[in-house]
mmCIF file of C-alpha atoms in Angstrom:
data_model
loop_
_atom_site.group_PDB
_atom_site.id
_atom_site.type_symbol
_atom_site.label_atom_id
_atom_site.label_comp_id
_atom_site.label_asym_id
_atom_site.label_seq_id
_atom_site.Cartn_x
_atom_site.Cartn_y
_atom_site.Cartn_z
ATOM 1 C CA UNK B 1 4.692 131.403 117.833
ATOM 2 C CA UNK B 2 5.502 134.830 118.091
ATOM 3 C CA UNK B 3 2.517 136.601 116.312
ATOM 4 C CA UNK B 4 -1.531 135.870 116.701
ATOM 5 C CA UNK B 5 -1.850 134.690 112.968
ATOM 6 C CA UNK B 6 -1.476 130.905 111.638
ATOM 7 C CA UNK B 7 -1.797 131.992 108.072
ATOM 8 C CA UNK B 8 1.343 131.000 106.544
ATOM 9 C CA UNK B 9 1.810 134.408 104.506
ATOM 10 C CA UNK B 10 2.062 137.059 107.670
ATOM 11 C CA UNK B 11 1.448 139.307 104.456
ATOM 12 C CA UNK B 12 -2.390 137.884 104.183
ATOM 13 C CA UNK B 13 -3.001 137.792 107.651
ATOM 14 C CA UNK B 14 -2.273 141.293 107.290
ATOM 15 C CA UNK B 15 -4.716 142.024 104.616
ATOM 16 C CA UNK B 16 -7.591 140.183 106.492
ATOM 17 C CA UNK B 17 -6.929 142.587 109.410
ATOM 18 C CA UNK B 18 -6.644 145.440 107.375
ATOM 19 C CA UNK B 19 -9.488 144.722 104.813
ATOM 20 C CA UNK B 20 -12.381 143.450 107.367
ATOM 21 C CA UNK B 21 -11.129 143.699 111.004
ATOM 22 C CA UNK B 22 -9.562 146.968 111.292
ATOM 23 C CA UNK B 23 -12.590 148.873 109.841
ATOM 24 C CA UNK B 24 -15.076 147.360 111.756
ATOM 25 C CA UNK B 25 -13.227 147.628 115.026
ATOM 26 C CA UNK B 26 -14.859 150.094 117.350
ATOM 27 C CA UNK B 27 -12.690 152.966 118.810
ATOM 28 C CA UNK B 28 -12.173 151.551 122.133
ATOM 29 C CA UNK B 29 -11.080 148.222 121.274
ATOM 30 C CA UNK B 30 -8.978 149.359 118.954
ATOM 31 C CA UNK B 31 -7.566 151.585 122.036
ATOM 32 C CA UNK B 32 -7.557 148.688 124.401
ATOM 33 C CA UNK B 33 -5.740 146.544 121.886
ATOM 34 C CA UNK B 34 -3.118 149.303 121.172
ATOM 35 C CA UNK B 35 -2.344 149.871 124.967
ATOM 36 C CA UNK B 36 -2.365 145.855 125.507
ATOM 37 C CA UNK B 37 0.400 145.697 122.547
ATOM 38 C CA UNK B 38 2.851 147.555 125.206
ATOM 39 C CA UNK B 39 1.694 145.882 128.116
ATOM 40 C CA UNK B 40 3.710 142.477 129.581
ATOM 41 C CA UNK B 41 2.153 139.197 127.952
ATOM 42 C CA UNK B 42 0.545 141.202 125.147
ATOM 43 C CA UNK B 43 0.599 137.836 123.350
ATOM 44 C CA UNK B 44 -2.166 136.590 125.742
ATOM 45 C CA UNK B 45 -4.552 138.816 124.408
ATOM 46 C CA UNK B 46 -7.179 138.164 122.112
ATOM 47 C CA UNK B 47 -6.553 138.118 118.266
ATOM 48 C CA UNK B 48 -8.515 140.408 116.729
ATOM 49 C CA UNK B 49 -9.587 138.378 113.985
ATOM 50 C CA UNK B 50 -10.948 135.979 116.522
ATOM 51 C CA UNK B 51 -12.224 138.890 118.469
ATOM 52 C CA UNK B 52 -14.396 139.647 114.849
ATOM 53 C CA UNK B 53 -15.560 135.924 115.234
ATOM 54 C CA UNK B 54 -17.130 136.243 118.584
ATOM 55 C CA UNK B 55 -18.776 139.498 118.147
ATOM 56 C CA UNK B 56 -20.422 137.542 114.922
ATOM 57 C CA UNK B 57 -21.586 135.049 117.099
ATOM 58 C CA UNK B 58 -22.616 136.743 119.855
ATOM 59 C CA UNK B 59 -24.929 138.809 117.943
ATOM 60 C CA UNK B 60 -26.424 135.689 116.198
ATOM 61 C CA UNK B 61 -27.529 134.302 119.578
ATOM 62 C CA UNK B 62 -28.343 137.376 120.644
ATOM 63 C CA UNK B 63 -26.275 136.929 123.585
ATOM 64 C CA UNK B 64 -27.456 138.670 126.574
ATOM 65 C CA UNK B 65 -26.001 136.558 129.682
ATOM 66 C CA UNK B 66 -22.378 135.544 129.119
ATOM 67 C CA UNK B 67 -19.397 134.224 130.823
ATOM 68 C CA UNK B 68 -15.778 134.614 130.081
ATOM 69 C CA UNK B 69 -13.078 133.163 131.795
ATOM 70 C CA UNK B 70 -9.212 134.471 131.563
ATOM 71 C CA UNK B 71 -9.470 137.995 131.447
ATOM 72 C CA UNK B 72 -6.587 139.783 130.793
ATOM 73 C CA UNK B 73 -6.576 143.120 129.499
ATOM 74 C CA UNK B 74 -10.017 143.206 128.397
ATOM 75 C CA UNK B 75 -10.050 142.970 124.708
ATOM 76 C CA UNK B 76 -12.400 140.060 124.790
ATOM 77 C CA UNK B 77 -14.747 141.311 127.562
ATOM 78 C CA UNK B 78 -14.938 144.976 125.910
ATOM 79 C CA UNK B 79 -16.291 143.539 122.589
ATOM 80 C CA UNK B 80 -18.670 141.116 124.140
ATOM 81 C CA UNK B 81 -19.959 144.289 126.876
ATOM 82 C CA UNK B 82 -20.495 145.979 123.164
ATOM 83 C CA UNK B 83 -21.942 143.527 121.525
ATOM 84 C CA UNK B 84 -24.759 142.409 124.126
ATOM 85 C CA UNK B 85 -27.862 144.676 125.242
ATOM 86 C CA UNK B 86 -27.575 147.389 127.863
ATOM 87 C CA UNK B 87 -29.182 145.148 130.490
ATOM 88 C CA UNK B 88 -26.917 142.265 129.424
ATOM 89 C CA UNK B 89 -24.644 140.483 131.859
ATOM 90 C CA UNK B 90 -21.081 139.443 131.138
ATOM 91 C CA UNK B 91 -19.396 137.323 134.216
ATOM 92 C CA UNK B 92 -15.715 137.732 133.856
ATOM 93 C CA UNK B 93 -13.139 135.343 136.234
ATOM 94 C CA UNK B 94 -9.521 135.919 136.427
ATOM 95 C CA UNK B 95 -6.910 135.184 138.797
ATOM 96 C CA UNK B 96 -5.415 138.938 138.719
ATOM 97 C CA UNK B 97 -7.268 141.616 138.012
ATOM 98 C CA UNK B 98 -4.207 143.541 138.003
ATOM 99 C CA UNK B 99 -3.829 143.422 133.760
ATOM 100 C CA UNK B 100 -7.624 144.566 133.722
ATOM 101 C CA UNK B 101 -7.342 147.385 136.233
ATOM 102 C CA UNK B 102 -4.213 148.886 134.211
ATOM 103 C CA UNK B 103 -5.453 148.657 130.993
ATOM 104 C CA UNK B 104 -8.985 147.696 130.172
ATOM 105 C CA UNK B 105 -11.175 149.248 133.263
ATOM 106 C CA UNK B 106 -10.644 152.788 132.508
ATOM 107 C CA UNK B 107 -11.208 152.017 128.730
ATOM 108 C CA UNK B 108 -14.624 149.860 129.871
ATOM 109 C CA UNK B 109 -15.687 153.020 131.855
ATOM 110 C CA UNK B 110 -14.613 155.417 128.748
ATOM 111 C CA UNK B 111 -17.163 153.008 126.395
ATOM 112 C CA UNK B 112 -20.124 152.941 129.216
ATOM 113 C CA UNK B 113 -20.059 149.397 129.456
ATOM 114 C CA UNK B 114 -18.815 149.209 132.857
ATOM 115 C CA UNK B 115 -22.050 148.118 134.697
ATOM 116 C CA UNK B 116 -22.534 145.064 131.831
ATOM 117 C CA UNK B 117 -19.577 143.342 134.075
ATOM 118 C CA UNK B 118 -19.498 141.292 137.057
ATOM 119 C CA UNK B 119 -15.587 140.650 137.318
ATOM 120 C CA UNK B 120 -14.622 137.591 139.544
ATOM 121 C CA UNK B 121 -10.445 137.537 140.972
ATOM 122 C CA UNK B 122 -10.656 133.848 141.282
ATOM 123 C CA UNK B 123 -9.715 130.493 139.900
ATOM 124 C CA UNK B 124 -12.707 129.761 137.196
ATOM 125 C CA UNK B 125 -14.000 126.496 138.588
ATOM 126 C CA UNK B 126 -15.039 127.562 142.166
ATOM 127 C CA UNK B 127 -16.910 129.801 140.502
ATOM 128 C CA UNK B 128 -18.709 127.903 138.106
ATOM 129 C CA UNK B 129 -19.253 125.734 141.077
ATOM 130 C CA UNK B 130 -21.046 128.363 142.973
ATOM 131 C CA UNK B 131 -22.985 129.439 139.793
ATOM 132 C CA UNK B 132 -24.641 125.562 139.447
ATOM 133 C CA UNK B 133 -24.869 125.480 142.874
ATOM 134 C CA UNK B 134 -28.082 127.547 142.302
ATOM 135 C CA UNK B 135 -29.644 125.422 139.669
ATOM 136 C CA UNK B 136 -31.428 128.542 138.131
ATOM 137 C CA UNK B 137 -28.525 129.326 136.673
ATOM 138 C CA UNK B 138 -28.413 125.903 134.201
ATOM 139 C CA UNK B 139 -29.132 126.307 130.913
ATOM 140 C CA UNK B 140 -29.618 130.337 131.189
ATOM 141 C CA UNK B 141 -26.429 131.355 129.827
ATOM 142 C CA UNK B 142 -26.154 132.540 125.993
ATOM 143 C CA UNK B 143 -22.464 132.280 125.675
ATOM 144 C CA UNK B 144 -19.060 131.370 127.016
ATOM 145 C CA UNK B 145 -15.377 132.465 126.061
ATOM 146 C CA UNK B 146 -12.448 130.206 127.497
ATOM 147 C CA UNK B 147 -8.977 131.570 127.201
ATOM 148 C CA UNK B 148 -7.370 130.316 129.753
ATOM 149 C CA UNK B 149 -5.495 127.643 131.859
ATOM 150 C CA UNK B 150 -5.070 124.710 128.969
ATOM 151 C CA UNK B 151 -4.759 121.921 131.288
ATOM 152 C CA UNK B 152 -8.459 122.430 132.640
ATOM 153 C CA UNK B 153 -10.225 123.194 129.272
ATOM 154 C CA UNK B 154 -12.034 120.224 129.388
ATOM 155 C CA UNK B 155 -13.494 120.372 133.083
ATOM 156 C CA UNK B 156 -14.458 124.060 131.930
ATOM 157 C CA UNK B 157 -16.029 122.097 129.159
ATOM 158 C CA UNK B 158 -18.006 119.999 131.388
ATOM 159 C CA UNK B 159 -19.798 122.937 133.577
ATOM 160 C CA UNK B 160 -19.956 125.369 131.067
ATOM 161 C CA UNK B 161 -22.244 122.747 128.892
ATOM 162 C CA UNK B 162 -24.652 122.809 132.204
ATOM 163 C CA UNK B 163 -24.836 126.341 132.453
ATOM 164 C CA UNK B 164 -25.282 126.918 128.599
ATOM 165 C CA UNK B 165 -29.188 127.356 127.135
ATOM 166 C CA UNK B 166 -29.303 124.516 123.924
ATOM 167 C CA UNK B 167 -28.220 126.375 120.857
ATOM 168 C CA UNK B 168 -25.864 128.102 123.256
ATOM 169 C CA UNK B 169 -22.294 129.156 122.345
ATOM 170 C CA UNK B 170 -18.977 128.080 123.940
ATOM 171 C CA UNK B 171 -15.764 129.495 122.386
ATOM 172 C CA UNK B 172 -12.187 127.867 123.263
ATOM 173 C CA UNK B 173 -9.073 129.719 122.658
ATOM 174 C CA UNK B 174 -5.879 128.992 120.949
ATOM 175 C CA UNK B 175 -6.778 125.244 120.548
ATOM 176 C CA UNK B 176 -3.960 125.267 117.877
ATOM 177 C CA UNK B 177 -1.270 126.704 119.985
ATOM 178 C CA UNK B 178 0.523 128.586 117.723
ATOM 179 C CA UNK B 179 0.432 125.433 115.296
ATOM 180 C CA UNK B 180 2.191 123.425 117.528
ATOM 181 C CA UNK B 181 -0.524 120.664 117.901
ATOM 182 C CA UNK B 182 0.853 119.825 114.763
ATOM 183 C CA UNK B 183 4.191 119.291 115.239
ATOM 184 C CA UNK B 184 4.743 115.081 115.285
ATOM 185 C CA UNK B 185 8.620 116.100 116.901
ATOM 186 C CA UNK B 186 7.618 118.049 120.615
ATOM 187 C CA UNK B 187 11.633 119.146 120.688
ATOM 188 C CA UNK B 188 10.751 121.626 118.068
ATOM 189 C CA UNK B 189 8.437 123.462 120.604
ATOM 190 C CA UNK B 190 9.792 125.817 122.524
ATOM 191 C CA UNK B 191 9.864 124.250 126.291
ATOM 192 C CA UNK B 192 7.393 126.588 127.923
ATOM 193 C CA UNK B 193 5.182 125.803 125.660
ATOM 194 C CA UNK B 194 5.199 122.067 125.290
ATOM 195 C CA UNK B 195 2.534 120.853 128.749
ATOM 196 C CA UNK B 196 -0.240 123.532 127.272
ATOM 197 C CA UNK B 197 0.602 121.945 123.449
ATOM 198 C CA UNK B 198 0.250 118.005 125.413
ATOM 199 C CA UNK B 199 -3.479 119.817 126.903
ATOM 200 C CA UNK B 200 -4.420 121.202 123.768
ATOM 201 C CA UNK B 201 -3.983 117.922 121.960
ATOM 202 C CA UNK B 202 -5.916 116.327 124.304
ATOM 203 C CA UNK B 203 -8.894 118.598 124.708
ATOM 204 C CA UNK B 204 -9.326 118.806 120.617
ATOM 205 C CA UNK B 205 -9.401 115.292 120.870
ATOM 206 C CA UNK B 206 -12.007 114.953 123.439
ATOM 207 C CA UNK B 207 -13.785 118.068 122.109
ATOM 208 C CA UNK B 208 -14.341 116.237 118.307
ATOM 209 C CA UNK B 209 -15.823 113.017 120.060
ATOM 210 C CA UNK B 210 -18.122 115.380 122.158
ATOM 211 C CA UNK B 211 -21.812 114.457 121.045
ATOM 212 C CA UNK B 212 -23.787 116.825 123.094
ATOM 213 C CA UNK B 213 -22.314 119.475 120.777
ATOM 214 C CA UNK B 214 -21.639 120.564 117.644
ATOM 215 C CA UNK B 215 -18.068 122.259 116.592
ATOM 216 C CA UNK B 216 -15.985 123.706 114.514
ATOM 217 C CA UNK B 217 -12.179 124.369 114.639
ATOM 218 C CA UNK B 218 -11.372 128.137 112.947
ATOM 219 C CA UNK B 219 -8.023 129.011 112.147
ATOM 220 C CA UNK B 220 -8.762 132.492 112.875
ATOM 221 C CA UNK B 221 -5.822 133.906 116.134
ATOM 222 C CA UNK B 222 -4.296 130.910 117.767
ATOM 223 C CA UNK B 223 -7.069 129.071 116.535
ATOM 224 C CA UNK B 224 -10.700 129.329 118.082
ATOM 225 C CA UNK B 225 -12.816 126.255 118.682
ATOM 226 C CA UNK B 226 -16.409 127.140 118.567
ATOM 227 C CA UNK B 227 -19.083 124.325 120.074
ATOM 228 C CA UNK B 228 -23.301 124.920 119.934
ATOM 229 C CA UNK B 229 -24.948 122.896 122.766
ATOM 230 C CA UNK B 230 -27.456 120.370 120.779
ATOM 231 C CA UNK B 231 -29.136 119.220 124.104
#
């Protein structure tokens, strides 16, 4: 668990990044990821493999309202502020702010995508109470990123589906927690990690039986489930 990739060779992982990531990584997130790699909890920011994944599909929705919740640095709010339209909207919740103020604000600023984002220091599901609570807001949203608190995946799950358009993309992070969802003996999981492996199971079980979407599972970072609203 202590690197983004679940390849089994660390020595292809490293090619991917190297042959298609790196190159196509713009100069500020490649900035932003270098200053997160110093920065406590690097781990909990994005892969940038995965990172390549949702600029992919942002641009194939041609997302232009988005919402991300679990913040962090930045690396995933920088590349979806790139990848949607100047008038584009990305609404960002976080607990702390503090990770986002060191690191990714002044980078955000540097790339001009500052005004794109409505940052929200707040538990997530308040706030997607508030935004239903205005019922213009259902079904308007292009896109959502969750990397977050595991054990409330699933009642993100359930708003973020009403505030999604249909044909609109929701992307969950590390639903393979480091690999560990696989592990049939729970001792061999390091203890910190074992409630958010018990979640993770959970939600990719609930998540598969999930009509009202369709989904795949990519083992691209800690593994990135993406789900398309049908209806």
């Amino acid at each position: 668990m202590e690197n983004k990739g679940l390849l089994q060779s660390k020595e292809l992982y490293q090619y991917i990044l190297n042959t298609s990531v790196y190159p196509r990584e713009s100069e500020f997130l490649k900035e932003l990821r270098d200053a997160t790699a110093n920065y406590p909890g690097a781990l909990m920011g994005t892969a940038p493999d995965a990172g390549q994944l949702m600029t992919l599909l942002l641009g194939l929705v041609n997302a232009k309202k988005t919402v991300e919740i679990g913040v962090f640095t930045g690396y995933s709010l920088l590349l979806t502020a790139l990848a949607i339209p100047e008038d584009g909207k990305v609404t960002a919740i976080d607990v702390s702010r503090k990770a986002y103020d060191d690191i990714g604000l002044p980078i955000m600023q540097k790339a001009g995508v500052e005004h794109k984002i409505d940052f929200v220091e707040s538990p997530a599901l308040p706030v997607l109470d508030k935004l239903l609570e205005n019922t213009e807001n259902e079904g308007t949203f292009d896109f959502a990123y969750v990397d977050a608190d595991k054990v409330n995946y699933w009642n993100y799950h359930e708003k973020l589906l009403k505030l999604l358009r249909v044909g609109g993309v929701v992307v969950y992070d590390n639903t393979l927690w480091g690999g560990s969802v696989a592990m049939s003996d729970e001792s061999l999981v390091p203890e910190p990690y074992r409630a958010s492996r018990r979640h993770s199971i959970e939600f990719n079980k609930l998540i598969a039986a999930d009509s009202r979407i369709r989904m795949s599972q990519v083992p691209v970072g800690d593994g990135s489930t993406v789900c398309v609203r049908l209806h």
